[in-house]
Amino acid sequence: MRLDKFLKISRLIKRRTVAKDVSDQGRVWINGKEAKASSTVKLGDELTVRFGQKSVTVRVERLAETTRKDEAAGMYTVLKEESHGGESVL
């Protein structure tokens, strides 16, 4: 499955166009290697996505062409969440 499609269907990123942009900006890695939107995602892959001051690392548990909102979180397991400096503002 394409990386941008997985990010959208798993709801790690809400829109596929945003997932494509984030990937093409070099803010997503698959198994430690920088990935583009067209990169292939397989079961067991570890994805790291950088969101501004935060990065999330997940392991791909399931691939599906479509999924319901309540099933989307089952497509991955969160392995690590990191903050990259900056203060949290409430």
PDB file of C-alpha atoms in Angstrom:
ATOM      1  CA  MET A   1       0.000   0.000   0.000  1.00  0.00           C
ATOM      2  CA  ARG A   2       1.220   3.520  -0.760  1.00  0.00           C
ATOM      3  CA  LEU A   3       2.473   5.485   2.238  1.00  0.00           C
ATOM      4  CA  ASP A   4       0.136   8.459   1.723  1.00  0.00           C
ATOM      5  CA  LYS A   5      -2.875   6.139   1.492  1.00  0.00           C
ATOM      6  CA  PHE A   6      -1.887   4.265   4.677  1.00  0.00           C
ATOM      7  CA  LEU A   7      -1.463   7.513   6.613  1.00  0.00           C
ATOM      8  CA  LYS A   8      -4.933   8.645   5.517  1.00  0.00           C
ATOM      9  CA  ILE A   9      -6.796   5.342   6.020  1.00  0.00           C
ATOM     10  CA  SER A  10      -5.178   4.750   9.433  1.00  0.00           C
ATOM     11  CA  ARG A  11      -6.117   8.359  10.300  1.00  0.00           C
ATOM     12  CA  LEU A  12      -2.593   9.237  11.427  1.00  0.00           C
ATOM     13  CA  ILE A  13      -3.136  12.151   9.011  1.00  0.00           C
ATOM     14  CA  LYS A  14      -6.674  13.227   8.147  1.00  0.00           C
ATOM     15  CA  ARG A  15      -6.330  14.031   4.436  1.00  0.00           C
ATOM     16  CA  ARG A  16      -4.414  12.223   1.719  1.00  0.00           C
ATOM     17  CA  THR A  17      -3.178  15.474   0.166  1.00  0.00           C
ATOM     18  CA  VAL A  18      -1.714  16.479   3.540  1.00  0.00           C
ATOM     19  CA  ALA A  19      -0.172  12.998   3.901  1.00  0.00           C
ATOM     20  CA  LYS A  20       1.418  13.398   0.453  1.00  0.00           C
ATOM     21  CA  ASP A  21       2.784  16.850   1.304  1.00  0.00           C
ATOM     22  CA  VAL A  22       4.211  15.686   4.658  1.00  0.00           C
ATOM     23  CA  SER A  23       5.873  12.690   2.969  1.00  0.00           C
ATOM     24  CA  ASP A  24       7.326  14.744   0.149  1.00  0.00           C
ATOM     25  CA  GLN A  25       8.737  17.268   2.668  1.00  0.00           C
ATOM     26  CA  GLY A  26      10.897  14.497   4.157  1.00  0.00           C
ATOM     27  CA  ARG A  27       8.992  14.261   7.453  1.00  0.00           C
ATOM     28  CA  VAL A  28       8.190  10.522   7.239  1.00  0.00           C
ATOM     29  CA  TRP A  29      10.565   7.570   7.584  1.00  0.00           C
ATOM     30  CA  ILE A  30       9.950   3.863   6.983  1.00  0.00           C
ATOM     31  CA  ASN A  31      12.297   1.610   8.972  1.00  0.00           C
ATOM     32  CA  GLY A  32      14.702   4.517   9.462  1.00  0.00           C
ATOM     33  CA  LYS A  33      14.856   5.544   5.789  1.00  0.00           C
ATOM     34  CA  GLU A  34      13.266   8.723   4.441  1.00  0.00           C
ATOM     35  CA  ALA A  35      10.108   7.891   2.511  1.00  0.00           C
ATOM     36  CA  LYS A  36       8.102   9.550  -0.245  1.00  0.00           C
ATOM     37  CA  ALA A  37       4.314   9.437  -0.680  1.00  0.00           C
ATOM     38  CA  SER A  38       4.628   6.618  -3.224  1.00  0.00           C
ATOM     39  CA  SER A  39       6.775   4.414  -0.935  1.00  0.00           C
ATOM     40  CA  THR A  40       5.325   0.985  -0.192  1.00  0.00           C
ATOM     41  CA  VAL A  41       4.163   0.199   3.356  1.00  0.00           C
ATOM     42  CA  LYS A  42       4.199  -3.465   4.462  1.00  0.00           C
ATOM     43  CA  LEU A  43       3.069  -5.298   7.601  1.00  0.00           C
ATOM     44  CA  GLY A  44       5.622  -4.909  10.394  1.00  0.00           C
ATOM     45  CA  ASP A  45       7.154  -1.704   8.999  1.00  0.00           C
ATOM     46  CA  GLU A  46       7.994   1.028  11.511  1.00  0.00           C
ATOM     47  CA  LEU A  47       6.861   4.493  10.430  1.00  0.00           C
ATOM     48  CA  THR A  48       8.079   7.694  12.047  1.00  0.00           C
ATOM     49  CA  VAL A  49       6.061  10.823  11.285  1.00  0.00           C
ATOM     50  CA  ARG A  50       7.201  14.302  12.346  1.00  0.00           C
ATOM     51  CA  PHE A  51       4.366  16.693  13.249  1.00  0.00           C
ATOM     52  CA  GLY A  52       5.898  20.096  14.004  1.00  0.00           C
ATOM     53  CA  GLN A  53       7.502  19.736  17.452  1.00  0.00           C
ATOM     54  CA  LYS A  54       6.414  16.109  17.903  1.00  0.00           C
ATOM     55  CA  SER A  55       7.246  12.810  16.235  1.00  0.00           C
ATOM     56  CA  VAL A  56       5.340   9.542  16.478  1.00  0.00           C
ATOM     57  CA  THR A  57       6.734   6.087  15.694  1.00  0.00           C
ATOM     58  CA  VAL A  58       4.237   3.331  14.912  1.00  0.00           C
ATOM     59  CA  ARG A  59       4.398  -0.301  13.741  1.00  0.00           C
ATOM     60  CA  VAL A  60       2.070  -1.305  10.889  1.00  0.00           C
ATOM     61  CA  GLU A  61      -0.238  -4.065  12.167  1.00  0.00           C
ATOM     62  CA  ARG A  62      -2.873  -4.258   9.427  1.00  0.00           C
ATOM     63  CA  LEU A  63      -3.402  -3.051   5.875  1.00  0.00           C
ATOM     64  CA  ALA A  64      -6.878  -2.356   4.487  1.00  0.00           C
ATOM     65  CA  GLU A  65      -8.255  -0.503   1.488  1.00  0.00           C
ATOM     66  CA  THR A  66     -10.920   1.118   3.648  1.00  0.00           C
ATOM     67  CA  THR A  67     -11.673   1.214   7.360  1.00  0.00           C
ATOM     68  CA  ARG A  68     -14.211   2.657   9.734  1.00  0.00           C
ATOM     69  CA  LYS A  69     -13.132   5.375  12.144  1.00  0.00           C
ATOM     70  CA  ASP A  70     -13.359   3.083  15.191  1.00  0.00           C
ATOM     71  CA  GLU A  71     -11.184   0.430  13.480  1.00  0.00           C
ATOM     72  CA  ALA A  72      -8.475   2.785  12.183  1.00  0.00           C
ATOM     73  CA  ALA A  73      -6.362   2.738  15.374  1.00  0.00           C
ATOM     74  CA  GLY A  74      -6.043  -1.054  15.036  1.00  0.00           C
ATOM     75  CA  MET A  75      -3.995  -0.595  11.872  1.00  0.00           C
ATOM     76  CA  TYR A  76      -0.936   0.413  13.903  1.00  0.00           C
ATOM     77  CA  THR A  77       0.662   0.229  17.350  1.00  0.00           C
ATOM     78  CA  VAL A  78       2.265   3.367  18.782  1.00  0.00           C
ATOM     79  CA  LEU A  79       5.839   2.522  19.768  1.00  0.00           C
ATOM     80  CA  LYS A  80       7.129   5.962  20.736  1.00  0.00           C
ATOM     81  CA  GLU A  81       6.055   9.608  20.954  1.00  0.00           C
ATOM     82  CA  GLU A  82       8.705  12.289  21.311  1.00  0.00           C
ATOM     83  CA  SER A  83       8.700  16.051  21.743  1.00  0.00           C
ATOM     84  CA  HIS A  84      11.393  18.074  20.008  1.00  0.00           C
ATOM     85  CA  GLY A  85      11.790  21.070  22.272  1.00  0.00           C
ATOM     86  CA  GLY A  86       9.551  24.082  22.532  1.00  0.00           C
ATOM     87  CA  GLU A  87       7.098  24.781  25.312  1.00  0.00           C
ATOM     88  CA  SER A  88       3.571  23.495  25.336  1.00  0.00           C
ATOM     89  CA  VAL A  89       1.138  26.380  25.174  1.00  0.00           C
ATOM     90  CA  LEU A  90      -2.332  26.050  26.630  1.00  0.00           C
TER      91      LEU A  90
END
